[in-house]
Short mmCIF file of C-alpha atoms in Angstrom, two decimals:
data_model
loop_
_atom_site.label_atom_id
_atom_site.label_comp_id
_atom_site.label_asym_id
_atom_site.label_seq_id
_atom_site.Cartn_x
_atom_site.Cartn_y
_atom_site.Cartn_z
CA UNK Y 16 95.04 94.90 72.16
CA UNK Y 17 97.26 94.53 75.18
CA UNK Y 18 95.29 94.08 78.37
CA UNK Y 19 97.88 95.10 80.91
CA UNK Y 20 96.60 95.90 84.37
CA UNK Y 21 98.32 97.64 87.22
CA UNK Y 22 97.46 97.16 90.89
CA UNK Y 23 96.49 100.52 92.39
CA UNK Y 24 94.26 102.27 94.91
CA UNK Y 25 91.05 104.00 93.85
CA UNK Y 26 92.68 107.32 94.68
CA UNK Y 27 95.54 106.55 92.28
CA UNK Y 28 93.07 105.34 89.65
CA UNK Y 29 91.40 108.77 89.84
CA UNK Y 30 94.77 110.41 89.07
CA UNK Y 31 95.57 108.14 86.12
CA UNK Y 32 92.09 108.70 84.71
CA UNK Y 33 92.36 112.47 85.07
CA UNK Y 34 95.73 112.54 83.30
CA UNK Y 35 94.41 110.35 80.48
CA UNK Y 36 91.48 112.76 80.17
CA UNK Y 37 93.90 115.60 79.57
CA UNK Y 38 93.73 117.24 83.00
CA UNK Y 39 96.54 119.75 83.26
CA UNK Y 40 95.77 121.49 86.56
CA UNK Y 41 95.18 120.07 90.01
CA UNK Y 42 94.47 122.15 93.11
CA UNK Y 43 93.84 120.53 96.45
CA UNK Y 44 94.41 120.17 100.13
CA UNK Y 45 95.09 116.87 101.94
CA UNK Y 46 92.35 115.12 103.89
CA UNK Y 47 91.79 111.43 104.68
CA UNK Y 48 90.66 109.27 102.90
CA UNK Y 49 91.81 110.88 99.64
CA UNK Y 50 95.26 112.29 100.42
CA UNK Y 51 96.88 109.92 97.91
CA UNK Y 52 95.32 112.06 95.16
CA UNK Y 53 97.20 115.30 95.98
CA UNK Y 54 100.24 113.17 96.87
CA UNK Y 55 100.33 111.52 93.46
CA UNK Y 56 99.34 114.67 91.60
CA UNK Y 57 102.18 116.64 93.20
CA UNK Y 58 104.57 114.44 91.22
CA UNK Y 59 102.60 113.27 88.20
CA UNK Y 60 100.98 116.57 87.22
CA UNK Y 61 104.25 118.49 86.73
CA UNK Y 62 105.65 115.45 84.90
CA UNK Y 63 102.67 115.66 82.52
CA UNK Y 64 103.50 119.31 81.88
CA UNK Y 65 100.68 120.58 84.06
CA UNK Y 66 100.42 122.51 87.30
CA UNK Y 67 99.96 121.25 90.84
CA UNK Y 68 99.14 123.62 93.67
CA UNK Y 69 98.65 122.61 97.27
CA UNK Y 70 96.19 125.31 98.26
CA UNK Y 71 96.01 126.88 101.70
CA UNK Y 72 92.45 125.59 102.09
CA UNK Y 73 89.72 123.79 100.18
CA UNK Y 74 88.02 127.12 99.59
CA UNK Y 75 91.16 128.40 97.87
CA UNK Y 76 91.51 125.17 95.88
CA UNK Y 77 87.97 125.54 94.53
CA UNK Y 78 88.64 129.18 93.66
CA UNK Y 79 91.78 128.18 91.74
CA UNK Y 80 89.72 125.52 89.99
CA UNK Y 81 87.22 128.17 88.89
CA UNK Y 82 90.04 130.30 87.52
CA UNK Y 83 91.54 127.45 85.53
CA UNK Y 84 88.09 126.47 84.24
CA UNK Y 85 87.46 130.05 83.06
CA UNK Y 86 90.69 129.82 81.09
CA UNK Y 87 89.34 126.69 79.39
CA UNK Y 88 91.86 124.38 81.03
CA UNK Y 89 90.96 120.82 82.02
CA UNK Y 90 91.30 121.06 85.79
CA UNK Y 91 90.15 119.16 88.85
CA UNK Y 92 90.23 119.09 92.60
CA UNK Y 93 89.56 116.41 95.17
CA UNK Y 94 88.68 116.28 98.82
CA UNK Y 95 86.55 114.46 101.35
CA UNK Y 96 83.28 115.52 102.93
CA UNK Y 97 84.22 118.47 105.20
CA UNK Y 98 86.54 119.82 102.52
CA UNK Y 99 83.89 119.49 99.81
CA UNK Y 100 81.50 121.50 101.98
CA UNK Y 101 84.04 124.32 101.92
CA UNK Y 102 84.05 124.21 98.10
CA UNK Y 103 80.34 124.69 97.65
CA UNK Y 104 80.41 128.45 97.11
CA UNK Y 105 82.66 128.07 94.08
CA UNK Y 106 80.76 125.09 92.72
CA UNK Y 107 77.60 127.21 92.71
CA UNK Y 108 79.50 130.05 90.99
CA UNK Y 109 80.93 127.63 88.41
CA UNK Y 110 77.52 126.21 87.59
CA UNK Y 111 76.06 129.72 87.42
CA UNK Y 112 78.91 130.85 85.16
CA UNK Y 113 78.71 127.67 83.09
CA UNK Y 114 82.26 126.55 83.77
CA UNK Y 115 83.46 122.96 83.31
CA UNK Y 116 85.39 121.34 86.16
CA UNK Y 117 85.68 118.00 87.91
CA UNK Y 118 85.41 117.63 91.68
CA UNK Y 119 86.18 114.33 93.41
CA UNK Y 120 84.65 113.59 96.82
CA UNK Y 121 85.83 110.49 98.69
CA UNK Y 122 82.94 110.58 101.14
CA UNK Y 123 83.78 110.05 104.83
CA UNK Y 124 81.64 109.99 107.96
CA UNK Y 125 79.76 113.11 109.04
CA UNK Y 126 78.22 115.45 109.97
CA UNK Y 127 80.92 117.96 110.82
CA UNK Y 128 84.35 116.37 110.95
CA UNK Y 129 82.65 112.99 111.52
CA UNK Y 130 85.36 110.35 111.22
CA UNK Y 131 87.83 109.20 108.58
CA UNK Y 132 85.91 106.05 107.68
CA UNK Y 133 83.79 105.42 104.60
CA UNK Y 134 80.21 106.76 104.37
CA UNK Y 135 77.55 107.99 101.93
CA UNK Y 136 76.22 110.96 103.87
CA UNK Y 137 77.00 113.43 101.06
CA UNK Y 138 74.39 112.08 98.62
CA UNK Y 139 72.04 115.03 99.12
CA UNK Y 140 74.88 117.55 98.82
CA UNK Y 141 76.16 115.93 95.62
CA UNK Y 142 72.83 115.50 93.85
CA UNK Y 143 71.06 118.71 94.92
CA UNK Y 144 73.79 121.05 93.83
CA UNK Y 145 75.27 121.44 97.27
CA UNK Y 146 75.64 125.21 97.29
CA UNK Y 147 73.08 127.97 96.92
CA UNK Y 148 70.75 128.55 94.02
CA UNK Y 149 68.93 126.38 91.48
CA UNK Y 150 71.67 124.30 89.99
CA UNK Y 151 72.70 120.66 89.70
CA UNK Y 152 75.99 118.90 89.18
CA UNK Y 153 76.27 115.76 87.12
CA UNK Y 154 77.26 113.11 89.68
CA UNK Y 155 79.02 109.83 88.91
CA UNK Y 156 79.39 107.12 91.57
CA UNK Y 157 82.26 104.62 91.12
CA UNK Y 158 82.08 101.30 92.98
CA UNK Y 159 85.70 100.28 92.44
CA UNK Y 160 89.07 101.25 91.06
CA UNK Y 161 88.45 100.59 87.34
CA UNK Y 162 85.28 102.65 87.46
CA UNK Y 163 87.07 105.41 89.38
CA UNK Y 164 89.58 105.57 86.52
CA UNK Y 165 87.05 105.38 83.71
CA UNK Y 166 84.65 107.84 85.32
CA UNK Y 167 87.33 110.52 85.49
CA UNK Y 168 87.68 110.30 81.71
CA UNK Y 169 83.92 110.49 81.33
CA UNK Y 170 83.62 113.28 83.91
CA UNK Y 171 85.90 115.64 81.97
CA UNK Y 172 84.07 114.92 78.76
CA UNK Y 173 80.69 115.63 80.39
CA UNK Y 174 81.96 118.76 82.13
CA UNK Y 175 82.99 120.28 78.80
CA UNK Y 176 79.97 118.95 76.95
CA UNK Y 177 77.55 120.66 79.35
CA UNK Y 178 79.82 123.44 80.63
CA UNK Y 179 79.00 122.49 84.19
CA UNK Y 180 80.86 121.07 87.22
CA UNK Y 181 80.83 117.26 87.39
CA UNK Y 182 81.17 115.41 90.69
CA UNK Y 183 82.78 112.01 91.09
CA UNK Y 184 81.35 110.74 94.37
CA UNK Y 185 83.38 107.86 95.79
CA UNK Y 186 83.95 107.01 99.42
CA UNK Y 187 86.64 105.76 101.78
CA UNK Y 188 86.32 102.22 100.47
CA UNK Y 189 86.65 103.19 96.80
CA UNK Y 190 89.54 105.56 97.54
CA UNK Y 191 91.68 103.25 99.65
CA UNK Y 192 91.02 99.79 98.24
CA UNK Y 193 93.35 98.37 95.59
CA UNK Y 194 92.31 96.51 92.47
CA UNK Y 195 93.84 95.70 89.10
CA UNK Y 196 93.11 98.57 86.72
CA UNK Y 197 93.49 98.66 82.95
CA UNK Y 198 94.78 102.10 81.98
CA UNK Y 199 93.63 103.60 78.69
CA UNK Y 200 93.55 106.94 76.97
CA UNK Y 201 90.59 108.24 74.96
CA UNK Y 202 91.33 108.46 71.24
CA UNK Y 203 90.42 112.13 71.28
CA UNK Y 204 89.83 114.76 73.91
CA UNK Y 205 86.73 116.73 73.08
CA UNK Y 206 86.86 120.19 74.58
CA UNK Y 207 83.53 121.06 72.96
CA UNK Y 208 84.69 124.32 71.48
CA UNK Y 209 86.03 125.93 74.65
CA UNK Y 210 87.41 128.58 72.29
CA UNK Y 211 83.91 130.06 71.99
CA UNK Y 212 83.72 130.98 75.68
CA UNK Y 213 87.13 130.69 77.39
CA UNK Y 214 88.89 133.74 78.73
CA UNK Y 215 92.13 133.78 76.78
CA UNK Y 216 92.81 137.39 75.88
CA UNK Y 217 90.33 139.31 73.72
CA UNK Y 218 92.72 140.98 71.29
CA UNK Y 219 91.06 140.98 67.88
CA UNK Y 220 87.78 139.43 68.98
CA UNK Y 221 84.65 140.10 71.04
CA UNK Y 222 85.39 139.75 74.75
CA UNK Y 223 84.11 136.64 76.54
CA UNK Y 224 82.31 137.33 79.81
CA UNK Y 225 81.97 134.58 82.40
CA UNK Y 226 79.78 135.56 85.34
CA UNK Y 227 76.86 134.53 87.48
CA UNK Y 228 75.56 137.98 88.41
CA UNK Y 229 72.49 139.14 86.45
CA UNK Y 230 70.83 142.24 87.91
CA UNK Y 231 68.69 143.54 85.08
CA UNK Y 232 65.00 142.76 85.13
CA UNK Y 233 64.24 139.37 83.58
CA UNK Y 234 67.82 138.47 82.70
CA UNK Y 235 68.41 136.12 85.62
CA UNK Y 236 65.08 134.41 84.91
CA UNK Y 237 66.15 133.78 81.32
CA UNK Y 238 69.54 132.55 82.52
CA UNK Y 239 67.89 130.15 84.95
CA UNK Y 240 65.55 128.84 82.26
CA UNK Y 241 68.58 128.13 80.07
CA UNK Y 242 70.33 126.33 82.95
CA UNK Y 243 67.22 124.26 83.69
CA UNK Y 244 67.05 123.19 80.04
CA UNK Y 245 70.67 122.12 80.30
CA UNK Y 246 70.06 120.10 83.47
CA UNK Y 247 67.10 118.43 81.73
CA UNK Y 248 69.30 117.60 78.74
CA UNK Y 249 71.76 115.84 81.06
CA UNK Y 250 69.14 113.11 81.45
CA UNK Y 251 70.62 111.57 78.30
CA UNK Y 252 73.63 110.54 80.42
CA UNK Y 253 71.63 108.43 82.91
CA UNK Y 254 73.19 105.05 83.65
CA UNK Y 255 72.60 102.15 86.04
CA UNK Y 256 73.80 98.56 86.41
CA UNK Y 257 71.02 95.98 86.68
CA UNK Y 258 71.77 92.55 88.16
CA UNK Y 259 69.18 89.76 87.89
CA UNK Y 260 66.24 92.16 87.94
CA UNK Y 261 64.20 90.49 85.18
CA UNK Y 262 62.55 87.80 87.30
CA UNK Y 263 63.18 89.38 90.72
CA UNK Y 264 60.27 90.08 93.03
CA UNK Y 265 62.44 92.31 95.25
CA UNK Y 266 64.89 94.83 93.82
CA UNK Y 267 67.69 96.18 96.03
CA UNK Y 268 68.87 99.70 95.12
CA UNK Y 269 72.36 100.66 96.30
CA UNK Y 270 75.19 102.75 94.84
CA UNK Y 271 78.99 102.94 95.00
CA UNK Y 272 80.88 100.62 97.33
CA UNK Y 273 77.61 99.72 99.05
CA UNK Y 274 76.26 98.68 95.66
CA UNK Y 275 78.97 96.07 95.23
CA UNK Y 276 78.67 94.81 98.81
CA UNK Y 277 74.91 94.50 98.22
CA UNK Y 278 75.68 92.65 94.99
CA UNK Y 279 77.48 89.95 96.99
CA UNK Y 280 74.44 89.62 99.27
CA UNK Y 281 72.07 89.47 96.30
CA UNK Y 282 74.16 86.75 94.62
CA UNK Y 283 74.29 84.66 97.81
CA UNK Y 284 70.53 84.94 98.38
CA UNK Y 285 69.91 84.11 94.69
CA UNK Y 286 71.91 80.91 95.11
CA UNK Y 287 69.57 80.09 97.99
CA UNK Y 288 66.52 80.58 95.79
CA UNK Y 289 65.40 84.07 96.82
CA UNK Y 290 64.15 86.07 93.81
CA UNK Y 291 66.11 89.22 94.44
CA UNK Y 292 67.90 91.59 92.05
CA UNK Y 293 69.99 94.75 92.23
CA UNK Y 294 69.93 98.16 90.60
CA UNK Y 295 73.14 100.12 91.12
CA UNK Y 296 72.78 103.74 90.00
CA UNK Y 297 76.00 104.79 88.22
CA UNK Y 298 74.83 108.34 87.62
CA UNK Y 299 73.29 109.73 90.81
CA UNK Y 300 72.31 112.95 89.04
CA UNK Y 301 70.62 112.47 86.67
CA UNK Y 302 69.06 109.65 88.67
CA UNK Y 303 68.10 106.48 86.75
CA UNK Y 304 64.42 106.86 87.60
CA UNK Y 305 63.18 105.39 84.32
CA UNK Y 306 64.92 102.07 85.05
CA UNK Y 307 63.28 101.92 88.47
CA UNK Y 308 59.90 103.07 87.23
CA UNK Y 309 59.86 100.31 84.60
CA UNK Y 310 60.61 97.71 87.28
CA UNK Y 311 57.92 99.18 89.56
CA UNK Y 312 55.40 99.02 86.72
CA UNK Y 313 56.16 95.31 86.50
CA UNK Y 314 55.17 94.84 90.14
CA UNK Y 315 58.60 94.65 91.76
CA UNK Y 316 59.11 95.59 95.41
CA UNK Y 317 62.05 97.72 96.51
CA UNK Y 318 64.63 97.96 99.26
CA UNK Y 319 67.11 100.85 99.24
CA UNK Y 320 70.38 100.25 101.10
CA UNK Y 321 72.70 103.13 101.92
CA UNK Y 322 75.67 103.91 104.14
CA UNK Y 323 73.79 106.82 105.71
CA UNK Y 324 70.50 107.52 107.44
CA UNK Y 325 68.38 107.65 104.28
CA UNK Y 326 69.02 110.00 101.36
CA UNK Y 327 68.93 108.24 97.97
CA UNK Y 328 65.77 106.46 99.13
CA UNK Y 329 63.97 109.78 98.46
CA UNK Y 330 64.94 109.58 94.79
CA UNK Y 331 63.95 105.91 94.61
CA UNK Y 332 60.53 106.74 96.06
CA UNK Y 333 60.09 109.63 93.62
CA UNK Y 334 61.01 107.33 90.73
CA UNK Y 335 58.54 104.58 91.62
CA UNK Y 336 55.70 106.71 93.04
CA UNK Y 337 52.27 105.66 91.87
CA UNK Y 338 53.41 102.05 91.55
CA UNK Y 339 55.35 101.07 94.66
CA UNK Y 340 57.17 102.25 97.76
CA UNK Y 341 60.71 101.43 98.91
CA UNK Y 342 61.83 99.94 102.19
CA UNK Y 343 65.06 101.36 103.58
CA UNK Y 344 68.06 99.89 105.35
CA UNK Y 345 70.70 102.34 106.50
CA UNK Y 346 74.10 101.28 107.76
CA UNK Y 347 75.11 103.96 110.23
CA UNK Y 348 78.25 105.92 109.30
CA UNK Y 349 81.00 105.17 111.80
CA UNK Y 350 81.49 101.52 110.80
CA UNK Y 351 81.95 99.84 107.44
CA UNK Y 352 79.37 97.19 106.55
CA UNK Y 353 80.11 93.71 105.24
CA UNK Y 354 77.84 91.56 103.08
CA UNK Y 355 76.50 89.80 106.18
CA UNK Y 356 74.92 93.05 107.40
CA UNK Y 357 72.66 93.17 104.37
CA UNK Y 358 71.44 89.54 104.34
CA UNK Y 359 68.93 89.96 107.18
CA UNK Y 360 67.42 93.23 105.92
CA UNK Y 361 67.03 91.83 102.38
CA UNK Y 362 65.40 88.61 103.65
CA UNK Y 363 63.12 90.63 105.88
CA UNK Y 364 62.10 92.98 103.07
CA UNK Y 365 61.45 89.97 100.83
CA UNK Y 366 59.19 88.42 103.50
CA UNK Y 367 57.34 91.66 104.15
CA UNK Y 368 56.67 92.31 100.50
CA UNK Y 369 55.92 88.71 99.47
CA UNK L 24 82.67 75.54 91.24
CA UNK L 25 84.33 78.88 90.79
CA UNK L 26 87.58 79.85 92.45
CA UNK L 27 87.11 82.21 95.39
CA UNK L 28 89.25 82.93 98.42
CA UNK L 29 89.15 85.57 101.14
CA UNK L 30 91.77 86.33 103.75
CA UNK L 31 92.36 88.73 106.61
CA UNK L 32 95.94 89.39 107.70
CA UNK L 33 96.31 90.98 111.13
CA UNK L 34 98.93 91.91 113.68
CA UNK L 35 100.90 94.86 115.05
CA UNK L 36 101.59 97.87 112.87
CA UNK L 37 105.20 97.52 111.68
CA UNK L 38 105.08 93.75 111.18
CA UNK L 39 104.73 94.16 107.42
CA UNK L 40 101.07 93.22 107.14
CA UNK L 41 100.25 95.58 104.26
CA UNK L 42 103.30 94.33 102.35
CA UNK L 43 102.30 90.64 102.44
CA UNK L 44 98.68 91.59 101.75
CA UNK L 45 99.87 93.40 98.65
CA UNK L 46 102.11 90.49 97.70
CA UNK L 47 99.26 87.99 97.99
CA UNK L 48 96.94 90.23 95.96
CA UNK L 49 99.59 90.90 93.33
CA UNK L 50 100.37 87.19 92.99
CA UNK L 51 96.69 86.44 92.44
CA UNK L 52 96.42 89.23 89.87
CA UNK L 53 99.42 87.82 87.97
CA UNK L 54 97.59 84.48 87.84
CA UNK L 55 94.88 86.28 85.87
CA UNK L 56 92.41 86.47 88.77
CA UNK L 57 90.23 89.33 89.95
CA UNK L 58 91.45 90.66 93.27
CA UNK L 59 90.65 93.28 95.90
CA UNK L 60 92.93 94.56 98.65
CA UNK L 61 91.33 96.55 101.45
CA UNK L 62 93.52 98.03 104.18
CA UNK L 63 92.14 99.07 107.54
CA UNK L 64 93.40 102.60 107.40
CA UNK L 65 93.34 105.46 109.82
CA UNK L 66 95.00 105.89 113.15
CA UNK L 67 97.36 102.95 112.78
CA UNK L 68 100.97 103.31 113.87
CA UNK L 69 103.90 101.12 114.78
CA UNK L 70 102.76 98.93 117.65
CA UNK L 71 99.05 99.57 117.04
CA UNK L 72 96.68 97.09 115.42
CA UNK L 73 96.89 96.68 111.66
CA UNK L 74 94.96 94.49 109.26
CA UNK L 75 94.02 94.09 105.64
CA UNK L 76 91.58 91.99 103.63
CA UNK L 77 92.44 90.26 100.36
CA UNK L 78 89.87 88.59 98.10
CA UNK L 79 90.66 86.78 94.86
CA UNK L 80 88.38 85.00 92.45
CA UNK L 81 88.01 83.99 88.82
CA UNK L 82 84.64 85.75 88.87
CA UNK L 83 83.68 89.38 89.51
CA UNK L 84 84.28 90.27 93.17
CA UNK L 85 81.38 91.96 94.94
CA UNK L 86 82.30 92.97 98.45
CA UNK L 87 85.94 93.81 99.19
CA UNK L 88 85.04 93.83 102.89
CA UNK L 89 84.74 90.44 104.54
CA UNK L 90 83.46 89.75 108.03
CA UNK L 91 83.91 85.96 107.90
CA UNK L 92 87.00 85.15 105.82
CA UNK L 93 87.99 81.69 104.65
CA UNK L 94 91.49 82.13 105.99
CA UNK L 95 93.35 84.37 108.41
CA UNK L 96 96.97 85.04 109.29
CA UNK L 97 97.37 86.28 112.86
CA UNK L 98 100.79 87.65 113.74
CA UNK L 99 100.11 88.43 117.41
CA UNK L 100 97.94 87.32 120.34
CA UNK L 101 95.29 90.10 120.19
CA UNK L 102 94.70 89.30 116.51
CA UNK L 103 94.29 85.59 117.32
CA UNK L 104 91.63 86.40 119.89
CA UNK L 105 89.86 88.86 117.64
CA UNK L 106 89.89 87.12 114.27
CA UNK L 107 89.82 83.37 115.00
CA UNK L 108 86.11 83.40 115.94
CA UNK L 109 85.30 85.16 112.69
CA UNK L 110 86.83 82.56 110.34
CA UNK L 111 84.25 80.77 108.24
CA UNK L 112 83.53 77.16 109.25
CA UNK L 113 86.02 74.75 107.64
CA UNK L 114 88.30 77.72 107.01
CA UNK L 115 91.88 77.92 108.19
CA UNK L 116 94.11 79.96 110.45
CA UNK L 117 97.85 80.61 110.39
CA UNK L 118 99.11 81.41 113.88
CA UNK L 119 102.45 83.09 114.48
CA UNK L 120 103.36 80.85 117.41
CA UNK L 121 106.30 83.11 118.32
CA UNK L 122 103.88 85.77 119.57
CA UNK L 123 100.51 84.03 119.88
CA UNK L 124 99.47 80.94 121.80
CA UNK L 125 99.04 78.13 119.31
CA UNK L 126 97.36 75.99 121.98
CA UNK L 127 94.36 78.32 121.70
CA UNK L 128 93.81 77.19 118.10
CA UNK L 129 90.21 76.17 117.46
CA UNK L 130 91.16 72.81 115.93
CA UNK L 131 87.61 71.48 116.28
CA UNK L 132 86.23 74.03 113.84
CA UNK L 133 89.14 75.10 111.66
CA UNK L 134 92.22 73.83 109.91
CA UNK L 135 94.96 75.29 112.09
CA UNK L 136 98.62 75.88 111.29
CA UNK L 137 101.32 77.09 113.64
CA UNK L 138 104.47 78.81 112.41
CA UNK L 139 107.09 80.37 114.71
CA UNK L 140 107.53 83.26 112.30
CA UNK L 141 109.73 85.51 114.47
CA UNK L 142 112.06 82.68 115.45
CA UNK L 143 112.43 81.43 111.89
CA UNK L 144 113.01 84.98 110.64
CA UNK L 145 115.81 85.49 113.13
CA UNK L 146 117.32 82.18 112.12
CA UNK L 147 117.32 83.43 108.53
CA UNK L 148 119.25 86.46 109.71
CA UNK L 149 116.64 89.26 109.78
CA UNK L 150 113.76 89.55 112.25
CA UNK L 151 111.78 91.64 109.77
CA UNK L 152 111.28 88.59 107.53
CA UNK L 153 108.55 87.29 109.88
CA UNK L 154 105.78 88.50 107.57
CA UNK L 155 107.17 86.53 104.62
CA UNK L 156 107.53 83.41 106.76
CA UNK L 157 103.88 83.69 107.78
CA UNK L 158 102.74 84.23 104.19
CA UNK L 159 104.67 81.12 103.16
CA UNK L 160 102.66 79.15 105.71
CA UNK L 161 99.47 80.68 104.29
CA UNK L 162 100.34 79.39 100.81
CA UNK L 163 100.76 75.92 102.27
CA UNK L 164 97.22 76.10 103.68
CA UNK L 165 95.91 77.40 100.33
CA UNK L 166 97.14 74.19 98.68
CA UNK L 167 96.69 74.12 94.92
CA UNK L 168 94.63 77.35 94.83
CA UNK L 169 97.71 79.52 94.30
CA UNK L 170 101.30 78.29 93.94
CA UNK L 171 104.03 79.69 96.21
CA UNK L 172 106.08 80.59 93.13
CA UNK L 173 103.43 83.14 92.16
CA UNK L 174 104.34 85.12 95.30
CA UNK L 175 108.09 84.68 94.84
CA UNK L 176 107.80 86.01 91.30
CA UNK L 177 106.07 89.21 92.44
CA UNK L 178 108.45 90.17 95.25
CA UNK L 179 110.27 92.64 93.06
CA UNK L 180 107.05 94.47 92.08
CA UNK L 181 105.67 94.96 95.58
CA UNK L 182 108.87 95.54 97.58
CA UNK L 183 109.68 99.16 98.39
CA UNK L 184 112.92 100.52 96.96
CA UNK L 185 115.01 100.09 100.08
CA UNK L 186 114.08 96.39 100.30
CA UNK L 187 115.09 95.43 96.76
CA UNK L 188 118.38 94.08 98.08
CA UNK L 189 116.46 91.60 100.20
CA UNK L 190 114.50 89.89 97.40
CA UNK L 191 116.26 86.54 97.59
CA UNK L 192 116.13 86.56 101.38
CA UNK L 193 112.39 87.27 101.22
CA UNK L 194 111.93 84.37 98.82
CA UNK L 195 113.88 82.15 101.19
CA UNK L 196 111.62 83.23 104.05
CA UNK L 197 108.50 82.42 102.01
CA UNK L 198 109.85 78.94 101.32
CA UNK L 199 110.85 78.44 104.97
CA UNK L 200 107.32 79.33 106.13
CA UNK L 201 105.84 76.98 103.55
CA UNK L 202 108.11 74.14 104.66
CA UNK L 203 107.84 74.65 108.41
CA UNK L 204 104.09 75.31 108.80
CA UNK L 205 102.73 72.65 111.15
CA UNK L 206 99.15 71.46 110.98
CA UNK L 207 97.74 71.34 114.53
#
């Protein structure tokens, strides 16, 4: 098989992945650091026979996404933190109405408008649903351009498998860096029988109703129970990368771009004899708690590193409770960390827990 | 020992920093290496500060962000002052001596090369070639790690449409920088 790679940004990799996954609608609004996505989609989506709309706002883009999803079309949108906040109403409606869609967030600094640099302050928003009500979105966290491409293909498949919005949570580093990427197309696109629920004209068949409003006594409770069962079933999709954890006494937990920067620090400290390993969650929801719990049961100590003031560390602590606790090192949004910034905190955590 | 190299390229916006960063990264990719290219993006504009980081290795690359690179190319004086102290010990620096003071090179700590990139570019007939001249000097400092031809061969892929007519001139500028780089 030919292994031809092209040299592209993470934002472009997202677009190639979406097209390979059969996406035929894109709605969005420009915002740094992801504007290359609407830029590329404005040309590539019509060329692929699909539709591109630059919406008047992120709220409108998310509403268009919901409409396309209801029609059973593979559709996605993308934005960065403040724009994704504006989309939350529709994401809640889509989850409540069981509609499949993919939302890309190239996380930037916050709160509010924050800055245009890379950050991980949207972890809570991404993994707790983000909008109102008891719902969750499957959340995938790429650490580079190849993963950004591959995860788009996976995201569409998962969205249709579970009939639920799927988030791809990158950040400014993942979106703007360039790496060689091998493009590929899945052998088949599984729409998981969208015909059984999509709104496509009801002539000659029972009408399909897509809604999130349930007013009759007990109906919403039953609907919520069904949704909760679905969110529990998503646990089958849990994934994490483990690096040198087997004989480690300290395990660093970090995701996305911070995960790969931490990997460099872990490798360097390993070469100096420090028994340290890394767990990089690839799915943030469902969170890979079993992986961490197993390590905690084996007596490992933990340090969570994030590009925020401490969010994923909550999930790490929940995963390992009863066996261990996790230290935390947060790199403040507003500046991008390098490997050197993590060496001291890892050494210190190793000393403290020795 | 595995192959690993990191570089920061810095100067004024408009000097073609992103283009030679891309060219270096592309050349490394064509040699079958893993590579990351990380631009400093944001409020840059012509005349402002611009930089990018390129890492290439025959192993998986962890961090694409490097605080202490093995090599730097500085195309102006502010970049010399800012990035020279950050170069790893025994690393190297390429100084554009047309716009930065080569006598400030930290020869005690680093391998230092001076190249009058603007002057050479003008001699070649186009002042905008200064970035290619500087990259040529960088390849000289890299030694056997990556051959200059690998960059020449990728010019067509990384050059924007309007510059396709300048491919041979760009290649000439790369070779001039390689030939004229002076170890300090």
